[in-house]
CSV table of C-alpha atoms in Angstrom, one decimal:
chain,number,residue,atom,x,y,z
K,1,PHE,CA,-17.2,-28.9,2.1
K,2,ASP,CA,-18.9,-26.4,-0.1
K,3,ALA,CA,-17.2,-23.5,1.7
K,4,PHE,CA,-13.8,-25.2,1.1
K,5,LEU,CA,-14.5,-25.7,-2.6
K,6,ARG,CA,-15.7,-22.1,-2.9
K,7,PHE,CA,-12.5,-20.8,-1.3
K,8,LYS,CA,-10.3,-23.1,-3.4
K,9,GLU,CA,-12.0,-21.9,-6.6
K,10,HIS,CA,-11.4,-18.3,-5.7
K,11,LEU,CA,-7.8,-19.0,-4.8
K,12,GLU,CA,-7.0,-20.8,-8.0
K,13,ARG,CA,-8.6,-18.1,-10.1
K,14,GLY,CA,-5.5,-16.1,-9.3
K,15,VAL,CA,-4.8,-12.4,-9.9
K,16,THR,CA,-4.8,-11.0,-13.4
K,17,SER,CA,-6.2,-7.5,-12.8
K,18,LYS,CA,-6.6,-5.0,-10.0
K,19,ALA,CA,-10.2,-6.1,-9.5
K,20,ASP,CA,-8.9,-9.6,-8.6
K,21,LEU,CA,-7.0,-8.3,-5.6
K,22,ALA,CA,-10.3,-8.3,-3.6
K,23,SER,CA,-11.7,-11.5,-5.0
K,24,LEU,CA,-10.5,-14.0,-2.5
K,25,ASP,CA,-13.5,-15.3,-0.5
K,26,LEU,CA,-12.4,-14.8,3.1
K,27,GLU,CA,-16.0,-15.4,4.2
K,28,ALA,CA,-15.8,-18.9,2.7
K,29,LEU,CA,-12.5,-19.4,4.5
K,30,SER,CA,-14.1,-18.5,7.8
K,31,GLN,CA,-16.8,-21.1,7.2
K,32,ILE,CA,-14.5,-24.0,6.4
K,33,LYS,CA,-14.8,-26.9,8.8
K,34,GLU,CA,-12.0,-27.4,11.3
K,35,SER,CA,-11.0,-30.6,9.7
K,36,GLU,CA,-10.4,-28.8,6.4
K,37,ARG,CA,-8.6,-25.7,7.7
K,38,SER,CA,-5.2,-27.4,7.5
K,39,ASP,CA,-5.9,-28.3,3.8
K,40,ALA,CA,-6.7,-24.6,3.2
K,41,GLU,CA,-3.6,-23.5,4.9
K,42,ASP,CA,-1.5,-25.9,2.9
K,43,LEU,CA,-3.0,-24.5,-0.4
K,44,LEU,CA,-2.1,-21.0,0.7
K,45,LYS,CA,1.5,-22.0,1.7
K,46,GLN,CA,2.0,-23.7,-1.6
K,47,ARG,CA,1.0,-20.5,-3.4
K,48,VAL,CA,3.4,-18.4,-1.4
K,49,LYS,CA,6.2,-20.9,-2.0
K,50,ALA,CA,5.5,-20.8,-5.7
K,51,SER,CA,6.3,-17.1,-5.7
K,52,VAL,CA,2.9,-16.2,-7.3
K,53,GLU,CA,2.0,-12.5,-7.1
K,54,ASP,CA,-1.1,-12.9,-5.0
K,55,PRO,CA,-1.4,-10.6,-1.9
K,56,ARG,CA,-4.8,-12.1,-1.1
K,57,VAL,CA,-3.0,-15.1,0.2
K,58,ILE,CA,-1.4,-13.0,2.9
K,59,ASP,CA,-4.8,-11.9,4.2
K,60,ALA,CA,-6.1,-15.4,4.2
K,61,LEU,CA,-3.1,-16.6,6.2
K,62,VAL,CA,-3.6,-13.8,8.7
K,63,GLN,CA,-7.2,-15.0,9.1
K,64,ILE,CA,-6.0,-18.6,9.7
K,65,GLY,CA,-3.7,-17.1,12.3
K,66,THR,CA,-1.6,-20.2,13.2
K,67,GLU,CA,2.1,-19.8,14.0
K,68,SER,CA,2.9,-21.8,10.9
K,69,ALA,CA,0.8,-19.4,8.9
K,70,TRP,CA,2.7,-16.4,10.4
K,71,THR,CA,6.0,-18.1,9.6
K,72,VAL,CA,5.0,-18.2,5.9
K,73,ILE,CA,3.9,-14.6,6.0
K,74,ASP,CA,7.3,-13.7,7.4
K,75,GLU,CA,9.0,-15.6,4.6
K,76,ALA,CA,6.8,-13.8,2.1
K,77,ALA,CA,7.9,-10.5,3.5
K,78,ASN,CA,11.4,-11.4,2.5
K,79,ASN,CA,11.1,-13.2,-0.7
K,80,ALA,CA,7.7,-12.8,-2.4
K,81,PRO,CA,6.9,-10.8,-5.5
K,82,PRO,CA,6.6,-7.0,-4.7
K,83,ILE,CA,2.9,-6.6,-4.1
K,84,THR,CA,2.6,-9.8,-2.0
K,85,ARG,CA,5.7,-8.9,-0.2
K,86,LEU,CA,4.3,-5.4,0.7
K,87,ARG,CA,1.1,-6.9,1.9
K,88,ALA,CA,3.1,-9.3,4.1
K,89,LEU,CA,5.2,-6.4,5.5
K,90,ARG,CA,2.0,-4.4,6.3
K,91,ARG,CA,0.3,-7.3,8.1
K,92,LEU,CA,3.4,-8.2,10.1
K,93,SER,CA,3.8,-4.6,11.2
K,94,ALA,CA,0.1,-4.3,12.1
K,95,ALA,CA,0.4,-7.4,14.2
K,96,GLY,CA,3.5,-6.2,16.0
K,97,ARG,CA,5.6,-9.0,14.5
K,98,ARG,CA,8.0,-6.8,12.6
K,99,GLN,CA,9.0,-3.5,14.0
K,100,ASP,CA,10.8,-1.6,11.2
K,101,ILE,CA,9.5,-2.1,7.7
K,102,LEU,CA,10.2,1.3,6.3
K,103,GLY,CA,13.5,0.4,4.6
K,104,ASP,CA,11.9,-2.6,2.8
K,105,VAL,CA,8.9,-0.7,1.8
K,106,ALA,CA,11.0,2.2,0.4
K,107,SER,CA,13.3,-0.2,-1.5
K,108,ILE,CA,10.3,-1.9,-3.2
K,109,ALA,CA,8.7,1.4,-4.0
K,110,ARG,CA,11.8,2.8,-5.6
K,111,ASN,CA,12.1,-0.2,-7.8
K,112,HIS,CA,8.5,-0.7,-8.9
K,113,ASP,CA,7.2,2.4,-10.5
K,114,ALA,CA,3.7,1.0,-11.4
K,115,SER,CA,0.3,1.8,-10.2
K,116,MET,CA,-0.7,-1.6,-8.8
K,117,ALA,CA,2.4,-1.7,-6.6
K,118,ALA,CA,2.0,2.0,-5.7
K,119,GLU,CA,-1.4,1.4,-4.2
K,120,GLU,CA,0.1,-1.1,-1.8
K,121,TYR,CA,3.3,0.7,-0.9
K,122,LEU,CA,1.5,4.0,-0.4
K,123,SER,CA,-1.0,2.3,2.0
K,124,ALA,CA,2.0,0.9,3.9
K,125,LEU,CA,3.7,4.4,4.1
K,126,LEU,CA,0.4,5.9,5.3
K,127,ASP,CA,0.0,3.2,7.9
K,128,LEU,CA,3.5,4.1,9.3
K,129,ALA,CA,2.4,7.7,9.7
K,130,SER,CA,5.9,9.0,10.4
K,131,ASP,CA,8.1,11.9,9.1
K,132,GLU,CA,10.4,9.3,7.6
K,133,ALA,CA,7.6,7.6,5.7
K,134,ASP,CA,6.4,11.0,4.5
K,135,ASP,CA,9.9,11.8,3.2
K,136,VAL,CA,9.9,8.6,1.2
K,137,MET,CA,6.6,9.6,-0.4
K,138,VAL,CA,8.0,13.1,-1.3
K,139,ASP,CA,11.1,11.4,-2.8
K,140,LEU,CA,8.9,9.0,-4.8
K,141,LEU,CA,6.9,12.0,-6.1
K,142,ASP,CA,10.1,13.6,-7.2
K,143,LYS,CA,11.5,10.5,-8.9
K,144,THR,CA,8.6,8.8,-10.5
K,145,THR,CA,8.1,8.9,-14.3
K,146,ASN,CA,4.7,7.3,-14.1
K,147,ARG,CA,1.8,9.8,-14.4
K,148,SER,CA,-0.6,7.5,-12.6
K,149,VAL,CA,1.8,6.9,-9.8
K,150,ARG,CA,2.5,10.6,-9.5
K,151,THR,CA,-1.2,11.3,-9.1
K,152,MET,CA,-1.5,8.5,-6.5
K,153,VAL,CA,1.4,9.9,-4.4
K,154,VAL,CA,-0.1,13.4,-4.5
K,155,THR,CA,-3.4,12.0,-3.2
K,156,ALA,CA,-1.6,10.1,-0.4
K,157,LEU,CA,0.4,13.1,0.7
K,158,PHE,CA,-2.7,15.4,0.6
K,159,ARG,CA,-4.5,12.8,2.8
K,160,ARG,CA,-1.6,12.5,5.1
K,161,PHE,CA,-1.3,16.3,5.7
K,162,ASP,CA,-5.1,16.9,5.8
K,163,LEU,CA,-5.1,18.9,2.5
K,164,ASP,CA,-7.6,16.8,0.6
K,165,LYS,CA,-10.5,18.6,2.2
K,166,TYR,CA,-9.5,21.8,0.4
K,167,GLU,CA,-9.2,20.3,-3.1
K,168,GLU,CA,-12.9,21.0,-3.9
K,169,VAL,CA,-12.1,24.7,-3.7
K,170,ALA,CA,-11.5,25.4,-7.4
K,171,THR,CA,-8.5,27.7,-8.1
K,172,GLY,CA,-7.7,27.5,-4.3
K,173,PRO,CA,-4.1,27.0,-3.1
K,174,VAL,CA,-4.4,23.2,-2.7
K,175,TRP,CA,-6.0,22.9,-6.1
K,176,HIS,CA,-3.2,24.9,-7.7
K,177,LEU,CA,-0.6,22.8,-5.8
K,178,ARG,CA,-2.1,19.5,-7.2
K,179,MET,CA,-2.1,21.0,-10.7
K,180,GLY,CA,1.5,21.9,-10.3
K,181,LEU,CA,2.6,18.6,-8.9
K,182,THR,CA,0.9,16.6,-11.7
K,183,ALA,CA,1.8,19.0,-14.5
K,184,PRO,CA,3.4,17.6,-17.7
K,185,PHE,CA,6.3,20.0,-17.5
K,186,PRO,CA,9.2,19.1,-15.2
K,187,SER,CA,10.0,22.7,-14.3
K,188,VAL,CA,6.5,23.3,-13.1
K,189,ARG,CA,6.5,20.1,-11.1
K,190,SER,CA,9.8,21.0,-9.5
K,191,GLN,CA,8.5,24.4,-8.3
K,192,ALA,CA,5.4,22.8,-7.0
K,193,LEU,CA,7.4,20.2,-5.2
K,194,ASP,CA,9.4,22.9,-3.4
K,195,GLU,CA,6.1,24.5,-2.3
K,196,LEU,CA,4.9,21.1,-1.0
K,197,ARG,CA,8.1,20.6,1.0
K,198,GLU,CA,7.8,24.0,2.5
K,199,LEU,CA,4.1,23.3,3.4
K,200,ILE,CA,5.1,20.0,5.0
K,201,ASP,CA,7.8,21.7,7.1
K,202,LYS,CA,5.3,24.3,8.3
K,203,ARG,CA,2.8,21.5,9.1
K,204,ARG,CA,5.4,19.7,11.2
K,205,ALA,CA,6.1,23.0,13.0
K,206,GLY,CA,2.5,23.1,14.0
K,207,LYS,CA,1.2,25.8,11.7
K,208,THR,CA,-2.6,26.0,11.5
K,209,ASP,CA,-4.6,25.9,8.2
K,210,LYS,CA,-5.2,29.6,8.6
K,211,GLU,CA,-1.5,30.3,9.1
K,212,LEU,CA,-0.8,28.2,5.9
K,213,GLY,CA,-3.3,30.3,3.9
K,214,LEU,CA,-5.6,27.4,3.3
């Protein structure tokens, strides 16, 4: 009973900041008695149906793991607020329950130029690990007007193409590339973006770090 109350308290606290995204007590959920698990599942379903922005609910439903829970996750992937919808898409993809999520992820990303959403859709794009997902990130980098999002996309792309390990080399080519991609001047960013596209093309062609001058 205590575990159920603890879980319910965390759930009802809701999400008002980035820190809250990790606040749902999944450990308490795992300790809930079998007789109370249906009550916990009902609370989660109600929260999804209320269209509350709370991606924690998706992870809790995954942990419950019933077919009815997965049905609600599938509904959330179609109709929930953006961050919750992205989390649902990611979990469905990871579980092999939805094959092609790139179009949905890209659509949400292009319409939500904010850092909290960016963290979720960049994770989704990195999970996909495909040329098509990479191209979406490059396009987002080109189109975003949000400085925080721009920095986050650069970080994701550098991680994807194994460039992040060179960032500590002050004044090195990767350091210069980040400075260009995050510069306040559009003309500088545009030139750096062309350099990034060229580097990505060479990576895809199998060029080594040495051949890339890294």
